[in-house]
């Protein structure tokens, strides 16, 4: 048997481990497993030689590549160390033995790791390389693992389930294929082409959306004026690459705030987005590995029942369940900390009976100022009239967000509620995957609103990043322009401003797209994806709307249960799988790394794909 794993990042490394674990159970006589990735083991995002300032957005203690007792799977569980545990036990020795280019930064990173730390992306890449080497040590004489540092450019179907993969100047035949292709790059839009052409014509700089480790930030001169379009995770990376990476220093003062000491190599950074505010910081994690809060509304039981009975709910009911669970956490924590005369258990039970009404809050005397205001959270600038007032509000917003995040996700009502949004992800994913709401409601309520709001609230960076942003604003290095960011051109410069404050226009020399690229296989520059579409072996996922029309998404279509690719005729392609970001839209929130002790969807998927690949029969 010959299997191909295209992409050598976390997903297919987990699939490789699961294939080896399953083989001990099913004993295929001879297996060749080929991995393909032009970036090397760990893929593009996690390469060990990238700048050490680029951090993960999950704690090192809550990152793993190993299965555990919580994973609902058929294969054997093979526990192993989390990223933090590996770093403490074997990380330093492994780094020294393998002579990494940036070993001094990697070793320094390990020396500072604690259960509350966010590791560098580079260190996670090293962990993946260690994981891969450990798997090599376990294989028997009948199993062969071959790595190709190259890209697969096409897949041709030969028989019912054998496929010819082309790469470099070679081609080989395989019995099964798992694709975990990552974000990749897309063709430039018309707007992006126009901006790039304008920049070239006027000796300015335009950096398109890309992986922060690969964007050429050195093109931005010191003291230049640069616009970062976006205020999410990529913005934070770009901000750090233009400041700390250029020699600037952050210093923690006695009052626990940060100040910034410039190197003199920084540009003047302007930033903005549609919403106009940076993502909320992740609350300090006070939960032990595997600890979660019960879900009362979008509960495991409700979702399992709906899947079993093929039931649907409305999009609004779905959102009500999500917000009710988050609000229940918020108010229960609020009562426990601020209303000590009330039994939080009694309040929680009362709230569960009537979460959408203000009556319970009135009955228990919850002050108006203490109430969760989703509309205000979505648009914190509602009452701001001038740019000067907005700048003052931004400082207050950041200071408050940092303070709440530092209170922790078991203490702060707000940080706890946002953590509940993260813990709801498994059930939200199931609702989307199993179509427990209609395509119409999915397009309107989820793609059209919730996704952006959820990212703003619950997909944010570590607290440190908000502290650094605040320090940079106070140092005069960064200025956030406000909501509804506009980008135009005049005779020889870019011009940017907030549509809310059009009188405050800034001439800009350089523009960086500091936001995640939209995932869209239709305009992907990946030759393999384009080949699959051209030959009809794959197709974009479509929503079927109430008026009889369809809405095509940029996701690759796959089967609900098995993750097999669906061809242009609507038929699953036998033993060919795709998972991860390429399916974003068909599935929900497909990025992120595996978390231990929470029945992680990525580990479940790895086990399922490995099982199917080894046991496939016509």
Coordinates of N, CA, C and O in Angstrom, one line a residue, residues 151-324:
X151 N 6.5 20.3 -4.2 CA 5.0 20.4 -4.3 C 4.5 19.4 -5.3 O 5.0 19.2 -6.3
X152 N 3.3 18.9 -4.9 CA 2.6 18.1 -5.9 C 1.8 19.0 -6.8 O 1.1 19.9 -6.3
X153 N 1.8 18.8 -8.1 CA 1.2 19.7 -9.0 C -0.1 19.2 -9.6 O -0.9 19.9 -10.1
X154 N -0.2 17.9 -9.6 CA -1.5 17.3 -10.2 C -1.7 15.9 -9.6 O -0.8 15.2 -9.1
X155 N -3.0 15.5 -9.6 CA -3.4 14.2 -9.2 C -4.3 13.7 -10.4 O -5.4 14.3 -10.7
X156 N -4.0 12.5 -10.9 CA -4.8 11.9 -12.0 C -5.3 10.6 -11.5 O -4.5 9.8 -11.0
X157 N -6.6 10.4 -11.8 CA -7.2 9.1 -11.3 C -6.9 8.0 -12.4 O -7.1 8.2 -13.6
X158 N -6.3 6.9 -11.9 CA -6.0 5.8 -12.8 C -7.0 4.7 -12.8 O -7.5 4.3 -13.9
X159 N -7.4 4.2 -11.6 CA -8.4 3.2 -11.5 C -9.4 3.7 -10.4 O -9.4 4.9 -10.1
X160 N -10.3 2.9 -9.9 CA -11.3 3.3 -9.0 C -10.7 4.1 -7.8 O -11.2 5.1 -7.4
X161 N -9.6 3.6 -7.3 CA -9.0 4.3 -6.2 C -7.4 4.2 -6.2 O -6.8 4.0 -5.2
X162 N -6.9 4.3 -7.4 CA -5.4 4.6 -7.5 C -5.2 5.8 -8.3 O -6.0 6.2 -9.2
X163 N -4.1 6.6 -7.9 CA -3.9 7.9 -8.4 C -2.5 8.2 -8.7 O -1.6 7.7 -8.0
X164 N -2.3 8.9 -9.8 CA -0.9 9.3 -10.2 C -0.7 10.7 -9.7 O -1.4 11.6 -10.1
X165 N 0.3 10.9 -8.9 CA 0.7 12.2 -8.4 C 1.9 12.7 -9.1 O 2.9 12.0 -9.2
X166 N 1.9 13.9 -9.7 CA 3.0 14.5 -10.4 C 3.7 15.5 -9.5 O 3.0 16.4 -8.9
X167 N 5.0 15.5 -9.5 CA 5.8 16.4 -8.7 C 7.2 16.5 -9.3 O 7.7 15.5 -9.7
X168 N 7.8 17.7 -9.3 CA 9.1 17.9 -10.0 C 9.0 17.3 -11.4 O 8.0 17.6 -12.1
X169 N 9.9 16.4 -11.8 CA 9.8 15.8 -13.1 C 9.4 14.3 -12.9 O 9.7 13.5 -13.8
X170 N 8.8 14.0 -11.8 CA 8.5 12.6 -11.5 C 7.0 12.4 -11.4 O 6.2 13.4 -11.3
X171 N 6.6 11.2 -11.3 CA 5.2 10.8 -11.1 C 5.1 9.4 -10.4 O 5.9 8.6 -10.8
X172 N 4.3 9.3 -9.4 CA 4.2 8.0 -8.8 C 2.7 7.7 -8.5 O 1.9 8.6 -8.4
X173 N 2.4 6.4 -8.3 CA 1.0 6.0 -8.1 C 0.8 5.7 -6.6 O 1.6 5.1 -6.0
X174 N -0.4 6.1 -6.2 CA -0.7 6.0 -4.8 C -2.2 5.4 -4.6 O -3.0 5.6 -5.5
X175 N -2.4 4.8 -3.5 CA -3.7 4.2 -3.2 C -4.6 5.1 -2.4 O -5.8 4.9 -2.3
X176 N -4.0 6.1 -1.7 CA -4.8 7.0 -0.9 C -4.1 8.3 -0.8 O -2.8 8.3 -0.8
X177 N -4.8 9.4 -0.6 CA -4.2 10.7 -0.6 C -4.9 11.6 0.5 O -6.1 11.6 0.6
X178 N -4.1 12.2 1.4 CA -4.6 13.2 2.4 C -4.0 14.5 2.1 O -2.8 14.6 2.0
X179 N -4.9 15.5 1.8 CA -4.4 16.9 1.5 C -4.7 17.8 2.7 O -5.8 18.0 3.0
X180 N -3.7 18.4 3.2 CA -3.8 19.5 4.2 C -2.9 20.7 3.7 O -1.7 20.7 4.0
X181 N -3.5 21.5 2.9 CA -2.8 22.4 2.0 C -2.5 23.8 2.5 O -1.7 24.6 1.9
X182 N -3.0 24.1 3.7 CA -2.7 25.4 4.3 C -3.4 26.5 3.5 O -4.3 26.3 2.6
X183 N -3.1 27.8 3.9 CA -3.8 28.9 3.3 C -3.4 29.2 1.8 O -4.2 29.5 1.0
X184 N -2.1 29.0 1.5 CA -1.7 29.3 0.2 C -1.8 30.8 -0.2 O -2.0 31.6 0.7
X185 N -1.8 31.1 -1.5 CA -1.9 32.4 -2.0 C -3.0 32.5 -3.0 O -3.3 31.5 -3.7
X186 N -3.6 33.6 -3.2 CA -4.7 33.8 -4.2 C -4.2 34.8 -5.2 O -3.3 35.6 -5.0
X187 N -4.9 34.8 -6.3 CA -4.6 35.8 -7.4 C -5.0 37.2 -6.8 O -5.9 37.3 -6.0
X188 N -4.3 38.2 -7.2 CA -4.6 39.6 -6.8 C -6.0 40.0 -7.3 O -6.3 39.7 -8.5
X189 N -6.8 40.7 -6.5 CA -8.0 41.2 -7.0 C -7.7 42.4 -7.9 O -6.6 42.9 -7.9
X190 N -8.7 42.9 -8.6 CA -8.5 44.1 -9.4 C -8.0 45.3 -8.6 O -7.1 46.0 -8.9
X191 N -8.6 45.5 -7.4 CA -8.2 46.5 -6.5 C -6.8 46.4 -6.0 O -6.0 47.4 -6.0
X192 N -6.4 45.2 -5.7 CA -5.0 45.0 -5.3 C -4.0 45.2 -6.4 O -2.9 45.7 -6.2
X193 N -4.4 44.8 -7.6 CA -3.5 45.0 -8.8 C -3.3 46.5 -9.0 O -2.2 47.0 -9.3
X194 N -4.4 47.3 -8.9 CA -4.4 48.7 -9.1 C -3.4 49.4 -8.0 O -2.6 50.3 -8.4
X195 N -3.6 48.9 -6.8 CA -2.7 49.5 -5.7 C -1.2 49.1 -6.0 O -0.4 50.0 -5.8
X196 N -1.0 47.9 -6.4 CA 0.4 47.5 -6.6 C 1.0 48.3 -7.8 O 2.1 48.7 -7.8
X197 N 0.2 48.5 -8.8 CA 0.7 49.2 -10.0 C 0.9 50.7 -9.6 O 1.9 51.3 -10.1
X198 N 0.1 51.3 -8.8 CA 0.3 52.7 -8.4 C 1.5 52.8 -7.6 O 2.3 53.7 -7.8
X199 N 1.7 51.8 -6.7 CA 3.0 51.9 -5.8 C 4.2 51.8 -6.7 O 5.2 52.5 -6.5
X200 N 4.2 50.9 -7.7 CA 5.3 50.7 -8.6 C 5.6 52.0 -9.4 O 6.8 52.4 -9.5
X201 N 4.6 52.6 -9.8 CA 4.7 53.8 -10.7 C 5.2 55.0 -9.9 O 5.9 55.9 -10.5
X202 N 5.0 55.0 -8.6 CA 5.4 56.2 -7.8 C 6.5 55.9 -6.8 O 6.6 56.6 -5.8
X203 N 7.2 54.8 -7.0 CA 8.3 54.4 -6.0 C 7.8 54.3 -4.6 O 8.5 54.7 -3.6
X204 N 6.6 53.8 -4.4 CA 6.1 53.5 -3.1 C 6.1 52.0 -2.9 O 6.6 51.2 -3.8
X205 N 5.6 51.5 -1.8 CA 5.6 50.0 -1.5 C 4.2 49.6 -1.2 O 3.4 50.2 -0.5
X206 N 3.8 48.4 -1.8 CA 2.6 47.8 -1.5 C 2.9 46.3 -1.3 O 3.4 45.6 -2.2
X207 N 2.6 45.8 0.0 CA 2.8 44.4 0.3 C 1.4 43.8 0.4 O 0.6 44.1 1.3
X208 N 1.2 42.8 -0.4 CA -0.1 42.1 -0.4 C -0.2 41.2 0.8 O 0.8 40.9 1.5
X209 N -1.4 40.7 1.1 CA -1.6 39.8 2.2 C -0.7 38.5 2.0 O -0.5 38.0 0.9
X210 N -0.1 38.1 3.1 CA 0.7 36.9 3.1 C 1.1 36.5 4.5 O 0.7 37.1 5.5
X211 N 1.9 35.4 4.6 CA 2.3 35.0 5.9 C 3.3 36.0 6.4 O 4.2 36.5 5.7
X212 N 3.1 36.4 7.7 CA 4.0 37.5 8.2 C 5.5 37.1 8.1 O 6.3 38.0 7.9
X213 N 5.8 35.9 8.3 CA 7.3 35.5 8.2 C 7.8 35.6 6.8 O 9.0 35.6 6.6
X214 N 6.9 35.7 5.8 CA 7.4 35.8 4.4 C 7.3 37.2 3.8 O 7.8 37.4 2.8
X215 N 6.5 38.0 4.4 CA 6.3 39.4 3.9 C 7.7 40.2 4.0 O 8.3 40.1 5.1
X216 N 8.0 40.9 3.0 CA 9.3 41.6 3.0 C 9.1 43.0 3.7 O 9.1 44.0 3.1
X217 N 9.1 43.0 5.0 CA 8.9 44.2 5.8 C 10.1 45.1 5.7 O 10.0 46.3 5.9
X218 N 11.3 44.6 5.2 CA 12.5 45.4 5.1 C 12.3 46.4 4.0 O 13.0 47.4 3.9
X219 N 11.3 46.3 3.1 CA 11.0 47.2 2.1 C 10.4 48.6 2.6 O 10.4 49.6 1.9
X220 N 10.0 48.5 3.9 CA 9.4 49.7 4.5 C 10.5 50.5 5.2 O 11.1 50.0 6.2
X221 N 10.9 51.7 4.6 CA 12.0 52.4 5.2 C 11.7 53.0 6.6 O 10.5 53.2 7.0
X222 N 12.7 53.2 7.4 CA 12.6 53.9 8.7 C 12.0 55.3 8.4 O 12.4 55.9 7.4
X223 N 11.2 55.7 9.3 CA 10.6 57.1 9.3 C 9.6 57.3 8.1 O 9.1 58.4 7.9
X224 N 9.4 56.2 7.3 CA 8.3 56.3 6.3 C 7.0 56.3 7.0 O 6.8 56.0 8.2
X225 N 5.9 56.6 6.2 CA 4.6 56.5 6.7 C 3.9 55.3 6.1 O 3.9 55.1 4.9
X226 N 3.4 54.3 6.9 CA 2.9 53.1 6.4 C 1.5 52.8 7.0 O 1.3 53.1 8.1
X227 N 0.7 52.3 6.1 CA -0.7 51.9 6.6 C -0.8 50.4 6.7 O -0.4 49.7 5.8
X228 N -1.2 49.9 7.8 CA -1.5 48.5 8.0 C -3.0 48.3 7.9 O -3.8 48.9 8.7
X229 N -3.5 47.7 6.9 CA -4.9 47.5 6.7 C -5.4 46.2 7.4 O -5.0 45.1 7.0
X230 N -6.1 46.3 8.5 CA -6.5 45.2 9.3 C -6.1 45.4 10.7 O -5.0 46.0 11.0
X231 N -6.9 45.0 11.7 CA -6.6 45.1 13.1 C -6.7 43.8 13.8 O -6.9 43.7 15.0
X232 N -6.5 42.7 13.1 CA -6.6 41.4 13.7 C -5.2 40.8 14.0 O -4.3 41.5 14.3
X233 N -5.1 39.5 13.9 CA -3.8 38.8 14.3 C -2.7 39.2 13.4 O -1.6 39.4 13.8
X234 N -2.9 39.3 12.1 CA -1.9 39.7 11.1 C -1.4 41.1 11.4 O -0.2 41.4 11.2
X235 N -2.3 42.0 11.8 CA -1.9 43.3 12.2 C -0.9 43.3 13.3 O 0.2 44.0 13.3
X236 N -1.1 42.5 14.3 CA -0.2 42.4 15.5 C 1.2 41.9 15.0 O 2.2 42.5 15.5
X237 N 1.2 41.0 14.1 CA 2.5 40.5 13.6 C 3.2 41.6 12.9 O 4.4 41.8 13.1
X238 N 2.5 42.3 12.0 CA 3.2 43.3 11.2 C 3.7 44.4 12.1 O 4.8 45.0 11.9
X239 N 2.9 44.8 13.1 CA 3.3 45.8 14.1 C 4.6 45.5 14.8 O 5.5 46.3 14.9
X240 N 4.7 44.2 15.2 CA 5.9 43.8 15.9 C 7.1 43.7 14.9 O 8.2 44.1 15.3
X241 N 6.9 43.3 13.7 CA 8.0 43.2 12.7 C 8.5 44.6 12.4 O 9.7 44.7 12.0
X242 N 7.7 45.6 12.5 CA 8.1 47.0 12.1 C 8.7 47.7 13.3 O 9.2 48.9 13.2
X243 N 8.6 47.1 14.5 CA 9.1 47.8 15.7 C 10.1 47.0 16.5 O 11.3 47.2 16.4
X244 N 9.6 46.0 17.3 CA 10.5 45.2 18.1 C 11.5 44.5 17.3 O 12.7 44.4 17.6
X245 N 11.1 44.0 16.1 CA 12.0 43.2 15.3 C 13.1 44.2 14.7 O 14.2 43.7 14.3
X246 N 12.9 45.4 14.7 CA 13.9 46.4 14.2 C 14.7 47.0 15.4 O 15.4 48.0 15.2
X247 N 14.6 46.4 16.5 CA 15.5 46.8 17.6 C 14.9 47.6 18.7 O 15.5 47.9 19.7
X248 N 13.6 47.9 18.6 CA 12.9 48.6 19.6 C 12.7 47.7 20.9 O 12.7 46.5 20.7
X249 N 12.6 48.3 22.0 CA 12.5 47.6 23.3 C 11.3 48.0 24.0 O 11.0 49.1 24.2
X250 N 10.6 46.9 24.5 CA 9.5 47.2 25.5 C 10.0 47.0 26.9 O 10.7 46.0 27.2
X251 N 9.6 47.9 27.8 CA 10.0 47.8 29.2 C 8.8 47.8 30.1 O 7.9 48.6 30.0
X252 N 8.8 46.8 31.0 CA 7.7 46.7 31.9 C 8.0 47.6 33.2 O 9.0 47.4 33.8
X253 N 7.1 48.5 33.4 CA 7.3 49.4 34.5 C 6.8 48.8 35.9 O 6.2 47.7 35.9
X254 N 7.0 49.5 36.9 CA 6.6 49.0 38.3 C 5.1 48.9 38.4 O 4.7 48.0 39.2
X255 N 4.4 49.6 37.6 CA 2.9 49.5 37.7 C 2.4 48.5 36.7 O 1.2 48.4 36.5
X256 N 3.3 47.6 36.2 CA 2.9 46.5 35.3 C 2.5 47.0 33.9 O 2.1 46.2 33.1
X257 N 2.7 48.2 33.5 CA 2.4 48.7 32.2 C 3.7 48.6 31.4 O 4.8 48.6 31.9
X258 N 3.5 48.6 30.0 CA 4.7 48.6 29.1 C 4.9 50.0 28.6 O 4.0 50.8 28.3
X259 N 6.2 50.3 28.4 CA 6.6 51.5 27.7 C 7.5 51.0 26.5 O 8.1 50.0 26.6
X260 N 7.6 51.8 25.5 CA 8.4 51.5 24.3 C 9.5 52.4 24.1 O 9.3 53.6 24.2
X261 N 10.7 51.9 23.9 CA 11.9 52.6 23.6 C 12.3 52.4 22.2 O 12.7 51.3 21.8
X262 N 12.1 53.4 21.3 CA 12.3 53.2 19.9 C 13.8 53.0 19.5 O 14.7 53.5 20.2
X263 N 14.0 52.3 18.5 CA 15.4 52.1 17.9 C 15.8 53.2 16.9 O 16.9 53.3 16.6
X264 N 14.8 53.9 16.4 CA 15.0 54.9 15.4 C 14.9 54.3 14.0 O 14.9 55.0 13.0
X265 N 14.6 53.0 13.9 CA 14.4 52.3 12.6 C 13.0 52.1 12.3 O 12.6 51.6 11.2
X266 N 12.0 52.6 13.1 CA 10.6 52.4 12.9 C 10.0 53.3 11.9 O 10.5 54.5 11.8
X267 N 9.0 52.9 11.1 CA 8.2 53.9 10.4 C 7.1 54.4 11.3 O 6.9 53.9 12.4
X268 N 6.4 55.4 10.8 CA 5.2 55.9 11.5 C 4.1 55.0 11.0 O 3.9 54.9 9.7
X269 N 3.4 54.3 11.9 CA 2.4 53.3 11.5 C 1.0 53.8 11.7 O 0.7 54.2 12.8
X270 N 0.2 53.8 10.7 CA -1.2 54.1 10.7 C -1.9 52.7 10.5 O -1.4 51.9 9.8
X271 N -3.1 52.6 11.2 CA -3.8 51.3 11.0 C -5.3 51.6 11.1 O -5.7 52.5 11.7
X272 N -6.0 50.6 10.6 CA -7.5 50.7 10.7 C -8.1 49.5 10.0 O -7.4 48.6 9.5
X273 N -9.4 49.5 10.1 CA -10.2 48.3 9.6 C -11.6 48.8 9.4 O -12.0 49.9 9.7
X274 N -12.5 47.8 9.0 CA -13.9 48.1 8.9 C -14.5 48.5 10.3 O -15.2 49.5 10.5
X275 N -14.2 47.7 11.3 CA -14.7 47.9 12.6 C -14.0 49.0 13.4 O -14.5 49.7 14.2
X276 N -12.7 49.1 13.1 CA -11.9 50.2 13.7 C -11.2 49.9 15.0 O -10.6 50.8 15.6
X277 N -11.4 48.7 15.6 CA -10.8 48.4 16.9 C -10.1 47.0 16.7 O -10.5 46.1 16.0
X278 N -8.9 46.9 17.5 CA -8.2 45.6 17.4 C -9.0 44.6 18.2 O -9.8 44.8 19.0
X279 N -8.7 43.3 17.8 CA -9.4 42.2 18.4 C -9.1 42.2 19.9 O -8.1 42.6 20.4
X280 N -10.1 41.7 20.7 CA -10.0 41.6 22.1 C -8.9 40.7 22.5 O -8.7 39.6 21.9
X281 N -8.2 41.0 23.6 CA -7.1 40.1 24.1 C -7.7 38.8 24.7 O -8.8 38.8 25.2
X282 N -7.0 37.7 24.6 CA -7.4 36.5 25.3 C -7.2 36.7 26.7 O -6.1 37.1 27.2
X283 N -8.2 36.3 27.5 CA -8.0 36.4 29.0 C -6.9 35.5 29.5 O -6.7 34.4 28.9
X284 N -6.3 35.9 30.6 CA -5.3 35.0 31.2 C -6.0 33.7 31.5 O -7.0 33.6 32.1
X285 N -5.3 32.6 31.1 CA -6.0 31.3 31.2 C -5.8 30.7 32.6 O -4.7 30.4 33.0
X286 N -6.8 30.7 33.4 CA -6.8 30.1 34.7 C -7.3 28.7 34.8 O -7.3 28.1 35.9
X287 N -7.6 28.1 33.7 CA -8.1 26.8 33.6 C -7.0 25.7 33.4 O -6.1 26.0 32.6
X288 N -7.1 24.6 34.1 CA -6.1 23.6 33.9 C -6.4 22.9 32.5 O -7.5 23.1 31.9
X289 N -5.5 22.1 32.0 CA -5.7 21.5 30.7 C -6.9 20.6 30.8 O -7.0 19.8 31.7
X290 N -7.8 20.8 29.8 CA -9.0 20.0 29.7 C -10.2 20.5 30.5 O -11.3 20.0 30.3
X291 N -10.0 21.6 31.3 CA -11.1 22.2 32.0 C -12.0 23.0 31.1 O -11.5 23.9 30.4
X292 N -13.3 22.8 31.2 CA -14.2 23.6 30.4 C -15.4 23.9 31.3 O -15.7 23.2 32.3
X293 N -16.2 24.8 30.9 CA -17.5 25.2 31.6 C -18.6 24.5 30.9 O -18.7 24.4 29.7
X294 N -19.6 24.0 31.7 CA -20.8 23.3 31.0 C -21.5 24.3 30.1 O -21.6 25.5 30.3
X295 N -22.0 23.7 29.0 CA -22.8 24.5 28.0 C -24.3 24.1 28.2 O -24.6 22.9 28.2
X296 N -25.1 25.1 28.4 CA -26.5 24.8 28.8 C -27.5 25.0 27.6 O -28.6 24.5 27.6
X297 N -27.1 25.8 26.6 CA -28.0 26.1 25.5 C -27.6 25.4 24.2 O -28.3 24.5 23.8
X298 N -26.5 25.7 23.7 CA -25.9 25.0 22.5 C -25.1 23.8 23.1 O -23.9 23.7 23.0
X299 N -25.8 22.9 23.8 CA -25.2 21.9 24.6 C -24.8 20.7 23.7 O -25.3 20.5 22.6
X300 N -23.9 19.9 24.2 CA -23.5 18.6 23.5 C -24.7 17.8 23.3 O -24.8 17.1 22.2
X301 N -25.6 17.7 24.2 CA -26.8 16.8 24.1 C -27.7 17.3 23.0 O -28.2 16.5 22.2
X302 N -28.0 18.6 23.0 CA -28.8 19.2 21.9 C -28.3 18.9 20.6 O -29.0 18.4 19.7
X303 N -27.0 19.2 20.4 CA -26.4 19.0 19.0 C -26.4 17.6 18.6 O -26.7 17.2 17.5
X304 N -26.0 16.7 19.5 CA -26.0 15.2 19.2 C -27.4 14.8 18.9 O -27.6 14.0 17.9
X305 N -28.4 15.2 19.6 CA -29.8 14.9 19.3 C -30.2 15.3 17.9 O -30.9 14.6 17.1
X306 N -29.9 16.6 17.5 CA -30.3 17.1 16.3 C -29.6 16.4 15.1 O -30.2 16.2 14.1
X307 N -28.3 16.0 15.3 CA -27.6 15.3 14.3 C -28.3 13.9 14.1 O -28.5 13.5 13.0
X308 N -28.6 13.2 15.2 CA -29.1 11.9 15.1 C -30.5 11.9 14.4 O -30.8 11.0 13.6
X309 N -31.3 12.9 14.7 CA -32.6 13.0 14.1 C -32.7 13.9 12.9 O -33.9 14.2 12.4
X310 N -31.6 14.4 12.4 CA -31.5 15.2 11.2 C -32.5 16.4 11.3 O -33.2 16.7 10.4
X311 N -32.5 17.1 12.5 CA -33.3 18.2 12.7 C -32.6 19.5 12.3 O -31.3 19.5 12.3
X312 N -33.3 20.6 12.1 CA -32.7 21.9 11.9 C -33.3 22.9 12.8 O -34.5 22.7 13.3
X313 N -32.6 24.0 13.1 CA -33.1 25.1 13.8 C -32.9 26.4 13.0 O -32.1 26.3 12.0
X314 N -33.5 27.5 13.3 CA -33.3 28.7 12.5 C -31.9 29.3 12.9 O -31.3 29.0 13.9
X315 N -31.4 30.1 12.0 CA -30.2 30.8 12.2 C -30.2 31.7 13.4 O -29.3 31.8 14.2
X316 N -31.4 32.3 13.7 CA -31.5 33.2 14.8 C -31.5 32.4 16.1 O -31.0 32.8 17.1
X317 N -32.2 31.2 16.1 CA -32.2 30.4 17.3 C -30.8 29.9 17.6 O -30.3 29.8 18.7
X318 N -30.0 29.6 16.5 CA -28.6 29.2 16.7 C -27.8 30.3 17.4 O -27.1 30.0 18.4
X319 N -28.0 31.5 16.9 CA -27.3 32.6 17.5 C -27.7 32.9 18.9 O -26.9 33.1 19.8
X320 N -29.0 32.7 19.2 CA -29.6 32.9 20.5 C -28.9 31.9 21.5 O -28.6 32.2 22.6
X321 N -28.7 30.7 21.0 CA -28.1 29.6 21.9 C -26.7 30.0 22.2 O -26.2 29.9 23.4
X322 N -25.9 30.5 21.2 CA -24.5 30.9 21.4 C -24.4 32.0 22.4 O -23.7 32.0 23.4
X323 N -25.2 33.1 22.1 CA -25.1 34.3 23.0 C -25.6 34.0 24.4 O -25.2 34.6 25.4
X324 N -26.6 33.1 24.5 CA -27.2 32.7 25.8 C -26.1 32.0 26.6 O -26.0 32.3 27.9

